[in-house]
mmCIF file of C-alpha atoms and ligand atoms in Angstrom:
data_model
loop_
_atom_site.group_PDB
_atom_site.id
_atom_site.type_symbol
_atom_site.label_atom_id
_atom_site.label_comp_id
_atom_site.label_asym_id
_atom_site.label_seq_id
_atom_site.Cartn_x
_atom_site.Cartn_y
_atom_site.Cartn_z
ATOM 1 C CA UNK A 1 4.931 77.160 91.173
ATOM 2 C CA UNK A 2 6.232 78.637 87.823
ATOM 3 C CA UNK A 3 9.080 80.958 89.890
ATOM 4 C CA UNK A 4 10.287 77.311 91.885
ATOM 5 C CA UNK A 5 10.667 75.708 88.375
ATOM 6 C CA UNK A 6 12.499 78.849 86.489
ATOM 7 C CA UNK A 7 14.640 78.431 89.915
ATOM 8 C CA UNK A 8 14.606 74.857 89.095
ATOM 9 C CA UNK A 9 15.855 74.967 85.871
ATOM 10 C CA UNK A 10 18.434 77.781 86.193
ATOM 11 C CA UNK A 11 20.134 75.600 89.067
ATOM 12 C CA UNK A 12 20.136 72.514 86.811
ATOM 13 C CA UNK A 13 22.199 74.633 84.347
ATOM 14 C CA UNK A 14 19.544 75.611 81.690
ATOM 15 C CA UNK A 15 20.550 78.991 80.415
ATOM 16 C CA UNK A 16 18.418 81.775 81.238
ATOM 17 C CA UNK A 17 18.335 82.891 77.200
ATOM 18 C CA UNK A 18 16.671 79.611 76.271
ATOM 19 C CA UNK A 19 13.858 80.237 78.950
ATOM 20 C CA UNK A 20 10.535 82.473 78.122
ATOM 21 C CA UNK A 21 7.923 83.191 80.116
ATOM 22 C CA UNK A 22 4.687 84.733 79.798
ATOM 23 C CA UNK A 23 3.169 86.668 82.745
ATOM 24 C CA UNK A 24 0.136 88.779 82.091
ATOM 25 C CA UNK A 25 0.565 90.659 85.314
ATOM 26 C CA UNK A 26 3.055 93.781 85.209
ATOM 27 C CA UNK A 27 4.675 94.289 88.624
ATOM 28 C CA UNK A 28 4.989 90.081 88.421
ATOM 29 C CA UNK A 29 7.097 90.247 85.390
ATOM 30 C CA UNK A 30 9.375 92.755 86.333
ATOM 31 C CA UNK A 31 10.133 90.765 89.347
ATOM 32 C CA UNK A 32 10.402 87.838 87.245
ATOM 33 C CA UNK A 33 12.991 89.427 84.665
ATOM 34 C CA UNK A 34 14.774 90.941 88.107
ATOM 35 C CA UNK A 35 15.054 87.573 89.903
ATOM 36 C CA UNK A 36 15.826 85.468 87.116
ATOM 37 C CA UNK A 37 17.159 87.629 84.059
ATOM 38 C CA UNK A 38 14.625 85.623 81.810
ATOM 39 C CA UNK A 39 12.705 86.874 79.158
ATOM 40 C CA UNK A 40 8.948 87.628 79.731
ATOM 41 C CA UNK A 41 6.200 88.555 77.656
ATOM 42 C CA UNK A 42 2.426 89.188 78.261
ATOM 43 C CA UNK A 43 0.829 86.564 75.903
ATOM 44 C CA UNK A 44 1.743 82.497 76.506
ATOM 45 C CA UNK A 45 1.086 83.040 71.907
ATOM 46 C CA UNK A 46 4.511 84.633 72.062
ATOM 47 C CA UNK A 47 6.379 82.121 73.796
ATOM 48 C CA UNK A 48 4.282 78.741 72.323
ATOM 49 C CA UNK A 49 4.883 79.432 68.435
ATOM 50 C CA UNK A 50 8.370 77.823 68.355
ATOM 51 C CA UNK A 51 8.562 76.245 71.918
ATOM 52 C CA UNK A 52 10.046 72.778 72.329
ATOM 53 C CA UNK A 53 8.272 72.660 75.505
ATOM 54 C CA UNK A 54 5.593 74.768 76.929
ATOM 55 C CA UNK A 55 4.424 74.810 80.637
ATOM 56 C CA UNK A 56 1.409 75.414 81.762
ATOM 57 C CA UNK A 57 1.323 76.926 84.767
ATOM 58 C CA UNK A 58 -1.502 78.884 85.656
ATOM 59 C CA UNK A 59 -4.791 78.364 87.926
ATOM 60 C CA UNK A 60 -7.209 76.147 86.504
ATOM 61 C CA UNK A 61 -10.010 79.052 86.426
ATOM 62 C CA UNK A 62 -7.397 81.138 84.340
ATOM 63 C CA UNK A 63 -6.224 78.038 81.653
ATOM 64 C CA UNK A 64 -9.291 78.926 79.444
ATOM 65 C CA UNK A 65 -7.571 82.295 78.889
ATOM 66 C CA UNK A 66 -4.199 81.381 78.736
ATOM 67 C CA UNK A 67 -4.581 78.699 76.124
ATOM 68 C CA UNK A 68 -6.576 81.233 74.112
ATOM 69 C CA UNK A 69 -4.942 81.568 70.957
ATOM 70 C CA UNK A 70 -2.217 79.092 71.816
ATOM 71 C CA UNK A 71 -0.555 77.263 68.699
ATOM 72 C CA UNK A 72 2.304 75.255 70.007
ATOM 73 C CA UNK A 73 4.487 73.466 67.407
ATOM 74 C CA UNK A 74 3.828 69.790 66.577
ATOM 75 C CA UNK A 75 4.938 67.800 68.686
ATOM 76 C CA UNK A 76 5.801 70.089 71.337
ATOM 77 C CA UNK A 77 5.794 69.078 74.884
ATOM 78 C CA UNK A 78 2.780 71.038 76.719
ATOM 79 C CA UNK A 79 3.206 70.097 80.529
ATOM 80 C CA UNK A 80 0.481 71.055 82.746
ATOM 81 C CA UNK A 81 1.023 71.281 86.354
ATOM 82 C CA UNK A 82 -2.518 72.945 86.840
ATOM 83 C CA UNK A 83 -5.212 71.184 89.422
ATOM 84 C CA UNK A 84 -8.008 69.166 88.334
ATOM 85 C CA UNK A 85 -7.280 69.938 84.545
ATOM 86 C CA UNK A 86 -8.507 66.982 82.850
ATOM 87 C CA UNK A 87 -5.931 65.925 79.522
ATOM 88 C CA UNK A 88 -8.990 65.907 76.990
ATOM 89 C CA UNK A 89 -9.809 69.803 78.021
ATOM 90 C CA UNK A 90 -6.519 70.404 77.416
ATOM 91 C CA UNK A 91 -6.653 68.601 74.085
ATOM 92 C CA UNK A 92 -9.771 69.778 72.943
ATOM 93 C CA UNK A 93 -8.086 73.518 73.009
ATOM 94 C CA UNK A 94 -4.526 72.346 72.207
ATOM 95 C CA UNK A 95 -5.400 69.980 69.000
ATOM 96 C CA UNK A 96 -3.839 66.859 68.179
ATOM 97 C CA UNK A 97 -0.423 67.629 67.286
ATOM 98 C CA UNK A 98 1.185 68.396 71.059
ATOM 99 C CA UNK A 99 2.669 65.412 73.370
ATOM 100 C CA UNK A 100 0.391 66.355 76.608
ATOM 101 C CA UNK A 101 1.808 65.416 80.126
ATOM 102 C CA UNK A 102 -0.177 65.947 82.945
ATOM 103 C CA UNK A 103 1.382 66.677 86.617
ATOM 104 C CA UNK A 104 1.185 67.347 90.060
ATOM 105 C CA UNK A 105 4.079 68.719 92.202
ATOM 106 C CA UNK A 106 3.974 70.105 95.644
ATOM 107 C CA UNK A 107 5.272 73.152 97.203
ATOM 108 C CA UNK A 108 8.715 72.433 98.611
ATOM 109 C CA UNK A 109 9.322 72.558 94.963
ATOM 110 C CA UNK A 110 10.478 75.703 95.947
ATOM 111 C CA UNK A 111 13.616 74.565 98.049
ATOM 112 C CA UNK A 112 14.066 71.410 94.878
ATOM 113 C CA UNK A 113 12.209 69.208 97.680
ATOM 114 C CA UNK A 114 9.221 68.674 96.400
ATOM 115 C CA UNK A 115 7.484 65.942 94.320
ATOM 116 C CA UNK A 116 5.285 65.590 91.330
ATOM 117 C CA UNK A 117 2.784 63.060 90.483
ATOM 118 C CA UNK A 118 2.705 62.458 86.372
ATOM 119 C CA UNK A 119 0.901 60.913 83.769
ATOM 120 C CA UNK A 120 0.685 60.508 80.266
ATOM 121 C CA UNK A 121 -1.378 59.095 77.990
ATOM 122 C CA UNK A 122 0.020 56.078 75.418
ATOM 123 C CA UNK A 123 0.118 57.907 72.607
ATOM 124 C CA UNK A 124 2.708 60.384 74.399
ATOM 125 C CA UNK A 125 6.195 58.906 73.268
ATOM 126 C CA UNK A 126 9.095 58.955 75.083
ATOM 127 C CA UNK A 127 11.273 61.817 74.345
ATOM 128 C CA UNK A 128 7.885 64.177 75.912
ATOM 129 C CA UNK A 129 7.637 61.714 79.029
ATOM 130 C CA UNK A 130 12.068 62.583 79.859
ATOM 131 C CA UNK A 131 11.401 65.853 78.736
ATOM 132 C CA UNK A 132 8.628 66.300 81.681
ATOM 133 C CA UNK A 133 10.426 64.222 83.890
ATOM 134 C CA UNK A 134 13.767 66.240 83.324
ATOM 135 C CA UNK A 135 11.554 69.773 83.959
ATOM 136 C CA UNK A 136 9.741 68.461 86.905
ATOM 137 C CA UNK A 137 13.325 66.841 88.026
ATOM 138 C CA UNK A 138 14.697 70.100 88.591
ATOM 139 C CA UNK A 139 12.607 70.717 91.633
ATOM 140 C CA UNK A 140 12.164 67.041 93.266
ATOM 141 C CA UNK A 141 11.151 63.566 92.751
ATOM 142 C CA UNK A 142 8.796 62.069 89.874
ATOM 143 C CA UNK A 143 6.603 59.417 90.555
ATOM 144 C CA UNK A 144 4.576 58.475 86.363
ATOM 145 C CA UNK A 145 1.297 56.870 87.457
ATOM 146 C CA UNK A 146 -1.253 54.350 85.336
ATOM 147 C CA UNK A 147 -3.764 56.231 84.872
ATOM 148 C CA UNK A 148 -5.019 60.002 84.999
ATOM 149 C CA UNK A 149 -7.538 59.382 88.159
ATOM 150 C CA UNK A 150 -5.012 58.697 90.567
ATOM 151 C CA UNK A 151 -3.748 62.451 90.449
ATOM 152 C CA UNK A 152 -6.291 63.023 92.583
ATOM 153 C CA UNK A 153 -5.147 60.742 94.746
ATOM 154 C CA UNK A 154 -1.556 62.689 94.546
ATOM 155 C CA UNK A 155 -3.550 65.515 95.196
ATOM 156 C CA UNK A 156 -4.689 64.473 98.200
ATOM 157 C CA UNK A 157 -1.356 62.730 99.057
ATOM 158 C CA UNK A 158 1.601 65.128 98.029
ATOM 159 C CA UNK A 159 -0.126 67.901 96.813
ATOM 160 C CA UNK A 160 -2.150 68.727 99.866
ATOM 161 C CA UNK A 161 0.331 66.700 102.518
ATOM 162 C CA UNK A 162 2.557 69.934 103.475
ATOM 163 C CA UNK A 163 -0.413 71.267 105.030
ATOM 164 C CA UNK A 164 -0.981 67.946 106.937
ATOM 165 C CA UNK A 165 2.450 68.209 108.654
ATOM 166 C CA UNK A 166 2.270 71.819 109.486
ATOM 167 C CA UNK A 167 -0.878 70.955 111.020
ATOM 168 C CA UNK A 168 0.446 68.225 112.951
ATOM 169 C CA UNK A 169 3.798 70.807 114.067
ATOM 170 C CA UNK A 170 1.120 73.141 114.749
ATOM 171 C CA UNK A 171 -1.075 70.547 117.315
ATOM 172 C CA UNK A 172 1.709 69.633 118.880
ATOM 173 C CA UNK A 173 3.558 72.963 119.990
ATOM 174 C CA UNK A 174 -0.477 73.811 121.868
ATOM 175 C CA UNK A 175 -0.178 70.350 123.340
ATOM 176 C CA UNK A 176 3.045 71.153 124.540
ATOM 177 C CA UNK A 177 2.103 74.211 125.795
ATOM 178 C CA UNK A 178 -1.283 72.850 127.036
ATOM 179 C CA UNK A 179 1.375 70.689 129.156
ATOM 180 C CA UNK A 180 2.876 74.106 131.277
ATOM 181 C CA UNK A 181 5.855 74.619 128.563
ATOM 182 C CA UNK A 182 6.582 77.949 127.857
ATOM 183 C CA UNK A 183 4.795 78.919 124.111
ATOM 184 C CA UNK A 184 8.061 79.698 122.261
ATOM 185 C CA UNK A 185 9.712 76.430 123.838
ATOM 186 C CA UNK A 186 6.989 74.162 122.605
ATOM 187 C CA UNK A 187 6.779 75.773 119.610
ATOM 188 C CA UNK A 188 10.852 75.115 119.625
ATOM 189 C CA UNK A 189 10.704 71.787 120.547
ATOM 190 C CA UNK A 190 7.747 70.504 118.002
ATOM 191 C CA UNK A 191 9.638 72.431 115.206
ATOM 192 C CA UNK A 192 13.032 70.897 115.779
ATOM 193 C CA UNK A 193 11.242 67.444 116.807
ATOM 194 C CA UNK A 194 9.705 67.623 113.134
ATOM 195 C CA UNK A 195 12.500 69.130 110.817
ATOM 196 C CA UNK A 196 15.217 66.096 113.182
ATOM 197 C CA UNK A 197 12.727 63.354 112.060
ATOM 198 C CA UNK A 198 12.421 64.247 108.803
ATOM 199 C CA UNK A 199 16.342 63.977 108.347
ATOM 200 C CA UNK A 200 16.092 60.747 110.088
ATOM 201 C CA UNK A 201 13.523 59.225 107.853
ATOM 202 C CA UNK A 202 15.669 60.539 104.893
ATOM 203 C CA UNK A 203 18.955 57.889 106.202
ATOM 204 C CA UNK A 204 16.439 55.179 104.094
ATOM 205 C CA UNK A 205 15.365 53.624 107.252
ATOM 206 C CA UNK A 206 11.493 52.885 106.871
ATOM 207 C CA UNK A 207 9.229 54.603 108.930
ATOM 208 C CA UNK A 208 7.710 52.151 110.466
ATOM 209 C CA UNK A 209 11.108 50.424 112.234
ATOM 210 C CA UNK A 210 12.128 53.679 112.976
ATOM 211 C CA UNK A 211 8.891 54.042 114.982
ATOM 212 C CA UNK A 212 9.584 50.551 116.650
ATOM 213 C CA UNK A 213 13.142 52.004 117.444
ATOM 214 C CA UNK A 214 12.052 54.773 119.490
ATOM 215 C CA UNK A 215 8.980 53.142 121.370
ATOM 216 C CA UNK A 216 10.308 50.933 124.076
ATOM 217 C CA UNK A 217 7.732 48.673 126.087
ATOM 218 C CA UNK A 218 5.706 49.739 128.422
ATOM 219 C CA UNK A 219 7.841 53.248 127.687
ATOM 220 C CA UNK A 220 6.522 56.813 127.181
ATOM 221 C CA UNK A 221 6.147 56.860 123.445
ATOM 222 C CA UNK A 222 4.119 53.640 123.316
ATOM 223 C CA UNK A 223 1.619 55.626 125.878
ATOM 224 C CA UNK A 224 1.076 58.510 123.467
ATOM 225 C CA UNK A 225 1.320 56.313 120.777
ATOM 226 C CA UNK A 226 -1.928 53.816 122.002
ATOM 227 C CA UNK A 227 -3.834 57.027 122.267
ATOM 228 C CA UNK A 228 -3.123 58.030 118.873
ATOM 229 C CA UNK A 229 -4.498 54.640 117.734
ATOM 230 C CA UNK A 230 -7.381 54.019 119.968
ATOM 231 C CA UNK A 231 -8.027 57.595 119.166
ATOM 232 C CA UNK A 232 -8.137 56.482 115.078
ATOM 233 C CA UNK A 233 -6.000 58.500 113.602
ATOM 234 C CA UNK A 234 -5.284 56.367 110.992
ATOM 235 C CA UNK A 235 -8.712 56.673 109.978
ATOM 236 C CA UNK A 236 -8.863 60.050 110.175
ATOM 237 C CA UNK A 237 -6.601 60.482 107.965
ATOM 238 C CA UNK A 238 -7.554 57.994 105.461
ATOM 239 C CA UNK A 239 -10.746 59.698 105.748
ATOM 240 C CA UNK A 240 -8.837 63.282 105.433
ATOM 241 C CA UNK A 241 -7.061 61.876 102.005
ATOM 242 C CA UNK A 242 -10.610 59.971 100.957
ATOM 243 C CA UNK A 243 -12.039 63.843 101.556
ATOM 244 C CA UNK A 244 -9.218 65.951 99.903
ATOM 245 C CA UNK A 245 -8.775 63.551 96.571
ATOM 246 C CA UNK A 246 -12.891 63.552 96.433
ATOM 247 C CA UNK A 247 -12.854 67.651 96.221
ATOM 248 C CA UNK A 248 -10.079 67.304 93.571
ATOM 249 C CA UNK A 249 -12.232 65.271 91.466
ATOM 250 C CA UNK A 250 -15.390 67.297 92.057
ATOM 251 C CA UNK A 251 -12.976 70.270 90.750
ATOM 252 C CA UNK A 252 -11.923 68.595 87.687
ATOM 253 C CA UNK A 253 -15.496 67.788 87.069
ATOM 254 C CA UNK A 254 -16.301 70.922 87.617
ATOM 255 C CA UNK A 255 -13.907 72.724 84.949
ATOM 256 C CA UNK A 256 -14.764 69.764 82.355
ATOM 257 C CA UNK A 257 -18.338 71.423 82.721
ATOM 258 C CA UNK A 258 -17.671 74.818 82.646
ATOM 259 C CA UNK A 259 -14.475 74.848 80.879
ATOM 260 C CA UNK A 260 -11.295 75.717 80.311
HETATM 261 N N1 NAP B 301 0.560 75.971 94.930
HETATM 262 C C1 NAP B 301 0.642 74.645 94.977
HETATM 263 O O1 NAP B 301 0.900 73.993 96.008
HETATM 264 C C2 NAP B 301 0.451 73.849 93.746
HETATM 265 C C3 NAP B 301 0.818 72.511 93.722
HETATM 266 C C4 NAP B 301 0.636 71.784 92.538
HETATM 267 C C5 NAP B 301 0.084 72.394 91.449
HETATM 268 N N2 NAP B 301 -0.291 73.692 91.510
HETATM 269 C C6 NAP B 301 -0.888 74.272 90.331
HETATM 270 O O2 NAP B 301 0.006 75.205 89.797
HETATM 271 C C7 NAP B 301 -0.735 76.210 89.126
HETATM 272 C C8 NAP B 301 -0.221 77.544 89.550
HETATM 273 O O3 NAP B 301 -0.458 77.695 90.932
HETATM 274 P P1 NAP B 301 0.179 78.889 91.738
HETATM 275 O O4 NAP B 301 -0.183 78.673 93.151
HETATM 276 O O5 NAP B 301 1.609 79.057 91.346
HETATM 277 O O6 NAP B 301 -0.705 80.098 91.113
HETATM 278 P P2 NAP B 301 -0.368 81.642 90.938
HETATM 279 O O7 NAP B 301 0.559 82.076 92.012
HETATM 280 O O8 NAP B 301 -1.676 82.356 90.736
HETATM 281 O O9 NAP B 301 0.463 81.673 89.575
HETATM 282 C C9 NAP B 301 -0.123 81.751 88.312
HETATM 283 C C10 NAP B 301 0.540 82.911 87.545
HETATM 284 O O10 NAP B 301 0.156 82.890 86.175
HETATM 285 C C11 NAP B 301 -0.239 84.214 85.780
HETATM 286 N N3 NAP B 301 -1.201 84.180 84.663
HETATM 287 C C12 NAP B 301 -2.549 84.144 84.711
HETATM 288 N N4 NAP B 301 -3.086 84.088 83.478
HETATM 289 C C13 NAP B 301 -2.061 84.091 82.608
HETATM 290 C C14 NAP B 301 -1.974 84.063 81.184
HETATM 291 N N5 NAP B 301 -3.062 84.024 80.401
HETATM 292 N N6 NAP B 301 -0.750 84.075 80.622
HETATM 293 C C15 NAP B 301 0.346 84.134 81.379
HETATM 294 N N7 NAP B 301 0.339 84.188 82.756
HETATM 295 C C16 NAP B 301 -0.852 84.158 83.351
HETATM 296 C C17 NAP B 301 -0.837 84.767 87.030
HETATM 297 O O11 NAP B 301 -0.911 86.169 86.964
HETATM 298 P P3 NAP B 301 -2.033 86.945 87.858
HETATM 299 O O12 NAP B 301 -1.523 86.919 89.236
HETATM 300 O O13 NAP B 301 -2.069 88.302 87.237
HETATM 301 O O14 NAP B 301 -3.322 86.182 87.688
HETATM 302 C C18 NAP B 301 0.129 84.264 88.102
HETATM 303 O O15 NAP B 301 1.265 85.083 88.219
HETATM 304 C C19 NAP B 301 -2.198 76.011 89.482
HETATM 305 O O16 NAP B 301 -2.894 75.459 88.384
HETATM 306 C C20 NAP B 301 -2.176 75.041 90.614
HETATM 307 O O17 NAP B 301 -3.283 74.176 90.572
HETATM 308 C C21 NAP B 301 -0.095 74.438 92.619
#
């Protein structure tokens, strides 16, 4: 996730030279400096003391570590894109003095597709909030929410949702084949099906008159498509979110317990 927002960045025109980044892991840093001709450092302390904004971007079992030591300037933007990391461990480790943003992006962050679910607390003033927005901008779409438990809900939404459609892409090239299709054709057909819809849905059209402009009465979509909802696949996957955004709460729980 760090790498798609350096890439982020450096496409949106930031220059390299006012980009640090620290990366405890050797071979990872040399690729870093290689791919992006930043600057990196082993300890997040070198980069934090005179940072305007600081990004958090490690897994949540490693942010106890990495904000070990950790004195960002006041008032410094410290964005955290890390799951299930509540604000007030952040805050307990980070002080008073930092404007803490909260986030959630996805992975097509990577291709500036993604994104990212943020929230900020009142006392975070407004320069911070456009500063996150503008970082987070650089790889997708922002969405600021009301309050701090519905990143979970993002979670289960965004965060986790690339999975969902690969799934689906996945289902449907065995049904095809299931159906006497050769296995590379199906798996043709239910890529191309998926990436062509996807470009459709992007025209602004909504979904759901799109759907009622391919399913003519009595036709073949409207067969598949009464199996799919006698079947209760909305459910399922109001149940599949209901399941995903109660792990991401149990996680956060979790880490609020045990740290960082
Ligand atoms: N992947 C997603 O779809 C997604 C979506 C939204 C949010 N996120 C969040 O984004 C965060 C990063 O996820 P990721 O998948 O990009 O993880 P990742 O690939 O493990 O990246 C984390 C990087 O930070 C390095 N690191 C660890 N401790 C450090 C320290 N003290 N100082 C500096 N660098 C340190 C790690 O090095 P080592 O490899 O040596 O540990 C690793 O290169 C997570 O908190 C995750 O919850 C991920």
């Amino acid at each position: 996730m760090a790498a798609s927002l350096i890439g982020g960045l450096l496409a949106a025109g930031h220059p390299a030279a006012r980009l640090r980044v620290a990366e405890t892991a050797a071979e990872r840093a040399d690729w870093l400096r290689r791919e992006f001709a930043v600057t990196v450092v082993p300890h997040a302390a070198q980069v934090a003391a005179d940072a305007d904004a600081l990004v958090l971007a490690v897994k949540p079992q490693q942010m106890a570590a990495a904000l070990a030591g950790l004195r960002p300037p006041s008032g410094a933007l410290v964005l955290s894109i890390a799951a299930g990391v509540r604000l007030a461990s952040l805050q307990r480790r980070l002080g008073e003095g930092v404007q803490l943003v909260r986030s959630m992006p996805n992975t097509p962050a990577l291709l500036r597709a993604g994104i990212s679910g943020l929230y900020a607390p009142p006392s975070v003033t407004p320069a911070a909030r456009a500063l996150a927005e503008h970082i987070l901008r650089c790889v997708g779409d922002c969405v600021w929410l009301a309050d701090e438990a519905q990143l979970d809900a993002v979670t289960a939404l965004s965060g986790s949702g690339p999975a969902y459609f690969f799934f689906l892409v996945e289902a449907l090239r065995e049904a095809g084949a299931g159906l006497g299709l050769p296995a590379a054709t199906a798996a043709r057909l239910a890529l191309a099906t998926f990436t062509g819809a996807a470009r459709m849905v992007q025209s602004g059209t909504d979904v759901a008159e799109l759907r009622a402009q391919v399913t003519s009465k009595g036709g073949t979509t409207q067969a598949a498509l009464r199996v799919l909802e006698d079947g209760g696949l909305r459910e399922l996957l109001a149940a599949a979110l209901r399941a995903a955004s109660a792990r991401a709460r149990e996680l956060g729980e979790a880490l609020e317990r045990d740290g960082p």
